[in-house]
PDB file of C-alpha atoms in Angstrom:
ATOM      1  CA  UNK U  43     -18.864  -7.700   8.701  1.00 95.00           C
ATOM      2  CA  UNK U  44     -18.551  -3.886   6.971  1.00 97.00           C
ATOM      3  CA  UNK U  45     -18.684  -2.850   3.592  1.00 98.00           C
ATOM      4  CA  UNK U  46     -15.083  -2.729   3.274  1.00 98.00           C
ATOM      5  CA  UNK U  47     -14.256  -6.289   4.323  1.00 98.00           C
ATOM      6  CA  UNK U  48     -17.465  -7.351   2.030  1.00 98.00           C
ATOM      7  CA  UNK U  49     -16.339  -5.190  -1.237  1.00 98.00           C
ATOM      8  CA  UNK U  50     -12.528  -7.024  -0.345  1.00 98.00           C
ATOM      9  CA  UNK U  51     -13.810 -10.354   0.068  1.00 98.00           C
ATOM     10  CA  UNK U  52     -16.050  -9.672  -3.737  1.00 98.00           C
ATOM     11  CA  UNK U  53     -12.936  -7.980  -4.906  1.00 98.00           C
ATOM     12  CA  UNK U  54     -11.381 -11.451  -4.226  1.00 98.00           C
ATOM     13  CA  UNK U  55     -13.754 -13.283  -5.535  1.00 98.00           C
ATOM     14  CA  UNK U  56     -13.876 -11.346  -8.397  1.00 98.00           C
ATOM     15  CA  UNK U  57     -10.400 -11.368  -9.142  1.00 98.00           C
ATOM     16  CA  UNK U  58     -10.610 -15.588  -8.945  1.00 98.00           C
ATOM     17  CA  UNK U  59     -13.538 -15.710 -11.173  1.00 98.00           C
ATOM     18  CA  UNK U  60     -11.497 -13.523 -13.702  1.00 98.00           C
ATOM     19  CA  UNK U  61      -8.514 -15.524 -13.582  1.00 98.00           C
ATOM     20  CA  UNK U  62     -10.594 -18.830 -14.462  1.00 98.00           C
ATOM     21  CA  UNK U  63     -12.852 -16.719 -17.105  1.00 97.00           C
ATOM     22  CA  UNK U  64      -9.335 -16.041 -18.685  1.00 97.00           C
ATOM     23  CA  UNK U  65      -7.813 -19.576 -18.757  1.00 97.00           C
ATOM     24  CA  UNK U  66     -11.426 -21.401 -19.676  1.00 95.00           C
ATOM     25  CA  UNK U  67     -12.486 -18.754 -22.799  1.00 95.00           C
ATOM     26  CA  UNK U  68      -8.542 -18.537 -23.868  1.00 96.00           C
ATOM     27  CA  UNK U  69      -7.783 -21.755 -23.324  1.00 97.00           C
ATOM     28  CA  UNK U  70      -4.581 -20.479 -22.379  1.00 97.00           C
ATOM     29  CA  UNK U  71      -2.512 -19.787 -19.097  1.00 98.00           C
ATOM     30  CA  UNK U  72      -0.109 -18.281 -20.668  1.00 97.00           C
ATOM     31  CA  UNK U  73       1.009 -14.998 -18.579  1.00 97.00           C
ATOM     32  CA  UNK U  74       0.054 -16.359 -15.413  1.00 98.00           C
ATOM     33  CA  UNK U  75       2.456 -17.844 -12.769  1.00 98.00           C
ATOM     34  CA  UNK U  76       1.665 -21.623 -11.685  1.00 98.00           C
ATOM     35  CA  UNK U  77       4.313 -20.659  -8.736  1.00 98.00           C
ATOM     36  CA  UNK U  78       2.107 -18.050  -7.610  1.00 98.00           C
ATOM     37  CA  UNK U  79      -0.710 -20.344  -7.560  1.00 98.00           C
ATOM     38  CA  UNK U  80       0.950 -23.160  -5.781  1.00 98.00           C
ATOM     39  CA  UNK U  81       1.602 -20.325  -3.112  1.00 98.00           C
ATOM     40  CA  UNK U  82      -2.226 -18.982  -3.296  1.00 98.00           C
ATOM     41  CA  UNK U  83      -3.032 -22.828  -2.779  1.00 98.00           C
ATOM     42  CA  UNK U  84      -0.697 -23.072   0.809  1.00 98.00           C
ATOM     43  CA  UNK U  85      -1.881 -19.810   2.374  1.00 98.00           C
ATOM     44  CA  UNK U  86      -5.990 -21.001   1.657  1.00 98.00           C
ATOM     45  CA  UNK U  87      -5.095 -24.231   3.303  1.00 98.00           C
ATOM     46  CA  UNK U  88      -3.271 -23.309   5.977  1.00 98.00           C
ATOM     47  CA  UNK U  89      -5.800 -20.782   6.777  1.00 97.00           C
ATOM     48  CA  UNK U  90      -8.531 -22.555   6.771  1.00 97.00           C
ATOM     49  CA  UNK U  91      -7.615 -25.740   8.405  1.00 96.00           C
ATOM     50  CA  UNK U  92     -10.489 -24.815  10.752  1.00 93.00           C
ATOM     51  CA  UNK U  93     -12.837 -24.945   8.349  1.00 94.00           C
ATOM     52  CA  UNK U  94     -14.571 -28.374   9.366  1.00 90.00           C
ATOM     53  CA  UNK U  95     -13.451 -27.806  13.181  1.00 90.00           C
ATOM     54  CA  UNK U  96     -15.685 -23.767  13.921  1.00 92.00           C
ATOM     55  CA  UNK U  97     -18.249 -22.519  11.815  1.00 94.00           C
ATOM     56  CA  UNK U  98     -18.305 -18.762  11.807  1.00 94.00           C
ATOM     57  CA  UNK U  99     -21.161 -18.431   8.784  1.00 96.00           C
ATOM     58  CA  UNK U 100     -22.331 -19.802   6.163  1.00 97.00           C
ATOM     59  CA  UNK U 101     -21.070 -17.065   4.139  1.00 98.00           C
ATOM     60  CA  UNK U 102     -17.811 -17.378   5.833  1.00 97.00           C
ATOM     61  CA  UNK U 103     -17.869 -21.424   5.227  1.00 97.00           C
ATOM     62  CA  UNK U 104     -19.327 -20.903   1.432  1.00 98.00           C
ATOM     63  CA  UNK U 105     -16.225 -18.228   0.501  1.00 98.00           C
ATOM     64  CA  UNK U 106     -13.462 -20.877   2.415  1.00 98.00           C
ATOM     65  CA  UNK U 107     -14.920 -23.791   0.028  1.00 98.00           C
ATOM     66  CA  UNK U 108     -14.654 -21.519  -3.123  1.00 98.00           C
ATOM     67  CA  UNK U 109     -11.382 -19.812  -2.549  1.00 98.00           C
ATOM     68  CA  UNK U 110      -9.474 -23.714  -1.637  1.00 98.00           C
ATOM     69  CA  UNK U 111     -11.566 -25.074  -4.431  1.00 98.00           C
ATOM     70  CA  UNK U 112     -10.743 -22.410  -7.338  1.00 98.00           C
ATOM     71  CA  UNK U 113      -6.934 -22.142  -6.379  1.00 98.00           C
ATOM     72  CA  UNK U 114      -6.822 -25.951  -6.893  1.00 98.00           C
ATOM     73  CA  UNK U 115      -8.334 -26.170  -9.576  1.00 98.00           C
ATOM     74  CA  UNK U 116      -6.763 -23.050 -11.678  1.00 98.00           C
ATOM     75  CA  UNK U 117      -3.123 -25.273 -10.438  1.00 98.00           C
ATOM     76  CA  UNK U 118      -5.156 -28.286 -12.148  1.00 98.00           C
ATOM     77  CA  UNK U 119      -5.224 -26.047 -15.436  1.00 98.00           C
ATOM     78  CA  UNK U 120      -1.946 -24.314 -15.308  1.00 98.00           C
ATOM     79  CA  UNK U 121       0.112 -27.715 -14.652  1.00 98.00           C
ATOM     80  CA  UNK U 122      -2.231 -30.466 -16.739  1.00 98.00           C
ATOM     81  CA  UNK U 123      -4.593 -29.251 -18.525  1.00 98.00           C
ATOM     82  CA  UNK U 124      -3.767 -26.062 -20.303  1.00 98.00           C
ATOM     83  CA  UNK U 125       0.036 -27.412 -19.460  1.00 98.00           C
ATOM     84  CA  UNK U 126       1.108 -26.815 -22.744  1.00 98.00           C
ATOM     85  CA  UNK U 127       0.690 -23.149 -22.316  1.00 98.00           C
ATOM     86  CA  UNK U 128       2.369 -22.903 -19.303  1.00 98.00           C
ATOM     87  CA  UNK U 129       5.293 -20.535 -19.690  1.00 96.00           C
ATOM     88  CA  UNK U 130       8.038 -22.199 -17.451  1.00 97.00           C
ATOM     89  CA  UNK U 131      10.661 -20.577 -18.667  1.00 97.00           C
ATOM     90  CA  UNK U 132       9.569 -17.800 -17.517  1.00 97.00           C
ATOM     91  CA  UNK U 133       7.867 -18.405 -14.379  1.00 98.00           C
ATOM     92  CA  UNK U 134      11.463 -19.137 -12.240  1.00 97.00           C
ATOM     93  CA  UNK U 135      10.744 -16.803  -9.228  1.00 98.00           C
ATOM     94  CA  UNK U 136      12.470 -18.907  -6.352  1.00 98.00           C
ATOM     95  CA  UNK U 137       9.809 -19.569  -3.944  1.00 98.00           C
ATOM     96  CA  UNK U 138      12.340 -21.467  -1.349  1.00 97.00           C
ATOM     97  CA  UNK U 139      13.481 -17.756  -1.101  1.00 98.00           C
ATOM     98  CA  UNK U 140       9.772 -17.095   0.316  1.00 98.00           C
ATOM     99  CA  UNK U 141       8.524 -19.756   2.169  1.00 98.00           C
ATOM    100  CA  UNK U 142      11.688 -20.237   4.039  1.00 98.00           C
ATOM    101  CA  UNK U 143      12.058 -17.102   5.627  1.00 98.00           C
ATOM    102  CA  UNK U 144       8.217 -16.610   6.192  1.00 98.00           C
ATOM    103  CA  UNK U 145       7.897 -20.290   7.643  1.00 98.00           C
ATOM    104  CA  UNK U 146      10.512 -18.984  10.091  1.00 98.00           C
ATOM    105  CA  UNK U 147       9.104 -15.175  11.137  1.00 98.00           C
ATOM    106  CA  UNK U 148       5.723 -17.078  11.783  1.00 98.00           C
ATOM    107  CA  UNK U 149       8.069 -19.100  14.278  1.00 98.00           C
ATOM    108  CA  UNK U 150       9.445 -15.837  15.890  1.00 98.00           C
ATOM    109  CA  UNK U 151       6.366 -13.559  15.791  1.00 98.00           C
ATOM    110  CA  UNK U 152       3.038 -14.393  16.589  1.00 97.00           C
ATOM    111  CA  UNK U 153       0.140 -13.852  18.723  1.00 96.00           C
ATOM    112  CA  UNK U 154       0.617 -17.025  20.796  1.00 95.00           C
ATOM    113  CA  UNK U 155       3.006 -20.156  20.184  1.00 97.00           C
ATOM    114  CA  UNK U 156       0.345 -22.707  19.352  1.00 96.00           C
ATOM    115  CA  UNK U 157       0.552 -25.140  16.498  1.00 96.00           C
ATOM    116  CA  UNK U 158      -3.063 -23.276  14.664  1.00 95.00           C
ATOM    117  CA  UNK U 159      -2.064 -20.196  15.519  1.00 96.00           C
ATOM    118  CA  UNK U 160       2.015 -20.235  13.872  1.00 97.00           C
ATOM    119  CA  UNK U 161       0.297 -21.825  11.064  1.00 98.00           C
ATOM    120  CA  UNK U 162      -2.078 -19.262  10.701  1.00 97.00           C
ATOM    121  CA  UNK U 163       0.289 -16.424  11.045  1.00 98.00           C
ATOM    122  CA  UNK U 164       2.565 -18.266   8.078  1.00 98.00           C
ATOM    123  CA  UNK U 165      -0.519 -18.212   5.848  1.00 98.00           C
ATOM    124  CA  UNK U 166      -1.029 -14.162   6.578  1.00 98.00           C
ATOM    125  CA  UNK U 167       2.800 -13.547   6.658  1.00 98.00           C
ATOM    126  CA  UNK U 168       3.100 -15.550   3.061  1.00 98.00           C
ATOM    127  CA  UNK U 169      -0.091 -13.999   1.374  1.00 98.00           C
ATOM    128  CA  UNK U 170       1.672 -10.782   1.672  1.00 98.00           C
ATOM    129  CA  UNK U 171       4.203 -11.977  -0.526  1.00 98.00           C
ATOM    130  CA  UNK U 172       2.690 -14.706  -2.882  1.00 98.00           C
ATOM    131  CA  UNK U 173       1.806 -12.783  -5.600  1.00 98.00           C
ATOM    132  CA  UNK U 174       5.432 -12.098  -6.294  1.00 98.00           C
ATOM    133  CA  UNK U 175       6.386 -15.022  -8.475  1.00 98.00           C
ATOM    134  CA  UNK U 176       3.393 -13.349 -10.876  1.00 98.00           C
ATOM    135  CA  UNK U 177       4.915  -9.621 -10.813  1.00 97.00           C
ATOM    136  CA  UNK U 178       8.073 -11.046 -11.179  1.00 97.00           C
ATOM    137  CA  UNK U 179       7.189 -13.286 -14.418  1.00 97.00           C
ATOM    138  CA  UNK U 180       5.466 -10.078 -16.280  1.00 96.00           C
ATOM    139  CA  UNK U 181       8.787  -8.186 -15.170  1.00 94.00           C
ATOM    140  CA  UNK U 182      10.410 -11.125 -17.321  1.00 94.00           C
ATOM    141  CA  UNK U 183       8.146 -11.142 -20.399  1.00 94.00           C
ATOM    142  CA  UNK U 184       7.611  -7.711 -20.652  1.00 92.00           C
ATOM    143  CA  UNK U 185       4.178  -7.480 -20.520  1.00 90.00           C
ATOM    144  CA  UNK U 186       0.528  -8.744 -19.253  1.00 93.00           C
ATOM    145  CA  UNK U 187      -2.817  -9.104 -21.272  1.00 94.00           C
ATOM    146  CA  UNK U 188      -5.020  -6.948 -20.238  1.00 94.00           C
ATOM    147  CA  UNK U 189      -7.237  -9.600 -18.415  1.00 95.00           C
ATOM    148  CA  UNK U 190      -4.570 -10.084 -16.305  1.00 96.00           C
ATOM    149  CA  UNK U 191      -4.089  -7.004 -15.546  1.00 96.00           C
ATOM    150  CA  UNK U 192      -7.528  -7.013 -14.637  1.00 97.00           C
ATOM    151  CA  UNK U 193      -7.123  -9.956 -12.572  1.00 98.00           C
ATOM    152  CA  UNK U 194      -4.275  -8.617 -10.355  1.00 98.00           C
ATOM    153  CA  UNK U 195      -6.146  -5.133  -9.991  1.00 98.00           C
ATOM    154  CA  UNK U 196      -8.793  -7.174  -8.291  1.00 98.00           C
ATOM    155  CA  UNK U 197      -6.433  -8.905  -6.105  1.00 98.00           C
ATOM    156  CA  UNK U 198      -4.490  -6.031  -5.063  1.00 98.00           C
ATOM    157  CA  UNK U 199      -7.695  -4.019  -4.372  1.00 98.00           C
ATOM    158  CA  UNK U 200      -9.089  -7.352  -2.089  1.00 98.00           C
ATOM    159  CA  UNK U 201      -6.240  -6.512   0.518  1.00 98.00           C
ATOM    160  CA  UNK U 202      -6.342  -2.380   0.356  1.00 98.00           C
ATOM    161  CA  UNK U 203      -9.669  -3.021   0.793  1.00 98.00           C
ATOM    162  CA  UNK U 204      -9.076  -5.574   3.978  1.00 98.00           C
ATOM    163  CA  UNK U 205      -6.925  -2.112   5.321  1.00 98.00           C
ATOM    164  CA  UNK U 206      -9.693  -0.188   5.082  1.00 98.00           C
ATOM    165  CA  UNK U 207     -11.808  -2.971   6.880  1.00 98.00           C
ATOM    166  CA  UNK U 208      -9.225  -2.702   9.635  1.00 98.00           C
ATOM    167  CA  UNK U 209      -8.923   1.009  10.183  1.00 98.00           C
ATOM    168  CA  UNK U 210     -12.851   0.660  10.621  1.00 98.00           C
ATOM    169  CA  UNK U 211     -13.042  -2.133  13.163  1.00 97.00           C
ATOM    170  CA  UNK U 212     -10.616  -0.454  14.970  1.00 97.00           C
ATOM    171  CA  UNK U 213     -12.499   2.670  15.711  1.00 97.00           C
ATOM    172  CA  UNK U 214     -15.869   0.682  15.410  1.00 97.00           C
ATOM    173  CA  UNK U 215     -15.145  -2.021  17.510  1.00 95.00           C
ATOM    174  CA  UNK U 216     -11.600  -1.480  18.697  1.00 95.00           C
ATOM    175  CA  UNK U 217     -10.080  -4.423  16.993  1.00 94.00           C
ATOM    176  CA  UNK U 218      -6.860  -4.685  15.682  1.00 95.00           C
ATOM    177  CA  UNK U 219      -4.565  -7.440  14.814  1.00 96.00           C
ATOM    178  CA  UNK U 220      -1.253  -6.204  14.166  1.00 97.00           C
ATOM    179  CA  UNK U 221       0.239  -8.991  12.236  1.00 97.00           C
ATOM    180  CA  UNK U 222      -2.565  -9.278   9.773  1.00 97.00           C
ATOM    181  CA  UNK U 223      -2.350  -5.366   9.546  1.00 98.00           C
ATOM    182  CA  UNK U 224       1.408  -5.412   8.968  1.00 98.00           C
ATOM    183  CA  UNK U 225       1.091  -8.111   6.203  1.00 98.00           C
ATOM    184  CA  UNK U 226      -1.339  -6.377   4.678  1.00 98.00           C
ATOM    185  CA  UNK U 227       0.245  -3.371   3.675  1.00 98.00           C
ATOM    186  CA  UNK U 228       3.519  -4.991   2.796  1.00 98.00           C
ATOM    187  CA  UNK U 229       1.053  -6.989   0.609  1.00 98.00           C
ATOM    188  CA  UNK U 230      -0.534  -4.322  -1.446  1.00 98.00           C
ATOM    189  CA  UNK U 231       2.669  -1.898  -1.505  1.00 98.00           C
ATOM    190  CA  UNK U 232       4.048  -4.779  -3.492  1.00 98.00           C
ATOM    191  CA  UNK U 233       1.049  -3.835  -6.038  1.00 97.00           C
ATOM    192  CA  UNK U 234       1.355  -0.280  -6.147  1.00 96.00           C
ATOM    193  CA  UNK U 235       3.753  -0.292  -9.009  1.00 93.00           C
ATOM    194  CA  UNK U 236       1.460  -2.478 -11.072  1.00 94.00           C
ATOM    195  CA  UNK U 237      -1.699   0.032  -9.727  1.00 96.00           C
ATOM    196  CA  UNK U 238       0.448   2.976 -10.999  1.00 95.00           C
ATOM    197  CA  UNK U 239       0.828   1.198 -14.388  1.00 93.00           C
ATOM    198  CA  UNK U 240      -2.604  -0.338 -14.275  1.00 95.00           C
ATOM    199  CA  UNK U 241      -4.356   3.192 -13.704  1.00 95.00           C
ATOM    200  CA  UNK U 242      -2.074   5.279 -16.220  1.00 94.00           C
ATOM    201  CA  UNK U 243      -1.788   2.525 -19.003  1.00 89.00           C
ATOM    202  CA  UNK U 244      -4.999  -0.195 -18.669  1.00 88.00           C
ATOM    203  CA  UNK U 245      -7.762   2.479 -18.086  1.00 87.00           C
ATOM    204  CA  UNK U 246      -6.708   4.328 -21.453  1.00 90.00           C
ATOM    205  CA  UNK U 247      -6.919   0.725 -23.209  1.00 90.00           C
ATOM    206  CA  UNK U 248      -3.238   0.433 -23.478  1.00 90.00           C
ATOM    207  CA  UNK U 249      -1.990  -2.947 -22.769  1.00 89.00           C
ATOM    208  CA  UNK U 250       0.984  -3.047 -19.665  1.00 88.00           C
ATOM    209  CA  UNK U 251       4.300  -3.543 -21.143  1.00 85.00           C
ATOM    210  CA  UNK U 252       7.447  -2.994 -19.151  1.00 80.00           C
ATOM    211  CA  UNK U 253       9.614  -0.963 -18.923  1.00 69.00           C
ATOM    212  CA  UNK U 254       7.070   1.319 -18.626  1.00 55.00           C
TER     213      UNK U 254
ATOM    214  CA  UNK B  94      -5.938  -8.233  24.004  1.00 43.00           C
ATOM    215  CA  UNK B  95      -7.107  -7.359  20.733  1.00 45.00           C
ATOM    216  CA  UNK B  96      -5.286  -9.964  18.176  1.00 49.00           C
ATOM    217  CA  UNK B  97      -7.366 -12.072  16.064  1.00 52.00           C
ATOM    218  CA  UNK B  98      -8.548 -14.566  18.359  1.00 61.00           C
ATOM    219  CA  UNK B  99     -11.619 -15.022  16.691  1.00 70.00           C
ATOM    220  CA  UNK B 100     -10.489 -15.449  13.099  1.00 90.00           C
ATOM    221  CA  UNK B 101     -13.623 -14.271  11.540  1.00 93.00           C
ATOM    222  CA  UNK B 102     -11.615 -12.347   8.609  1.00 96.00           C
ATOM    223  CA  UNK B 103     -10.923 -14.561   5.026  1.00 96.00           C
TER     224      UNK B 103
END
């Protein structure tokens, strides 16, 4: 552990425990993408299928329990019980358009062609891409509250910081995984546009409203 | 070599 994968991992979390703080206080989901949760919810489990079968830490077990526990649960609020918030309409990102051609890379590229590991290596190749669904619904509406805003600044910043975490460990302890790597800076380029408009618009106490 | 065999990482 360094300080970069700890500030990513309580980035994460933080980002999470916004997102629920928004839906609970608001009673609302409106804004957020259920798709993009649903997505959230498959990369957690297929990630941590091993979380019963090798126990790393009990920090490492506590965080896998919370992550696979809030992402079902906020798809428990956005699809029954804040449903009638839920902004459907709106929230049409095509996620066959995702998890098809992800399912298959994990097929073609991967570390080693074993059932844990290609399922492992889907969950890292379709993190990079599961927040899209959620840019792509405040493209549609036009705009974000500012909560989420803050929400997916915390979420982007999680995976810049997990970059940061791997340009350490591989001059600290010559690690490096290149698909993770790869993934994650696919991942949060997809989020510089929203840091650009987060930075200029959200830090002045402007709300985000496209097109810029 | 160096992939992620030990899958510490979230």
């Amino acid at each position: 552990m360094n300080i970069f994968r700890l500030c990513g991992d309580m980035s994460h979390l933080a980002a999470i425990i916004i997102l629920l703080l928004k839906m609970w206080k608001t009673r609302s989901v409106a804004g957020i993408s259920g798709k993009s949760q649903i997505l959230f919810a498959t990369v957690f489990t297929a990630r941590y299928l091993d979380l019963f079968t090798s126990f790393i830490s009990i920090y490492n077990t506590c965080m896998k329990v919370f992550f696979i526990g809030t992402v079902y649960f906020t798809i428990y609020l956005i699809y029954m019980k804040f449903k009638a918030t839920y902004d459907s309409n709106h929230d049409s990102f095509r996620v066959e358009f995702l998890i098809v051609p992800v399912g298959g890379l994990a097929f073609l590229v991967n570390h080693e062609f074993a059932p844990l590991e290609i399922i492992w290596t889907f969950s890292i190749y379709l993190e990079s891409v599961a927040i899209l669904p959620q840019l792509f619904m405040i493209s549609k509406t036009g705009e974000a509250e500012t909560i989420t805003s803050h929400y997916l600044f915390a979420l982007g910043s999680y995976r810049a910081l997990y970059l940061c975490n791997w340009i350490y460990r591989y001059y600290a302890e010559g690690f490096f995984d290149l698909i993770a790597v790869v993934a994650g800076v696919v991942q949060t380029i997809l989020y510089c546009d929203f840091f650009y408009l987060y930075i200029t618009k959200v830090m002045k106490g402007k709300k985000i409203s496209l097109p810029a | 070599d160096n992939n992620n065999n030990n899958k510490d990482e979230l």
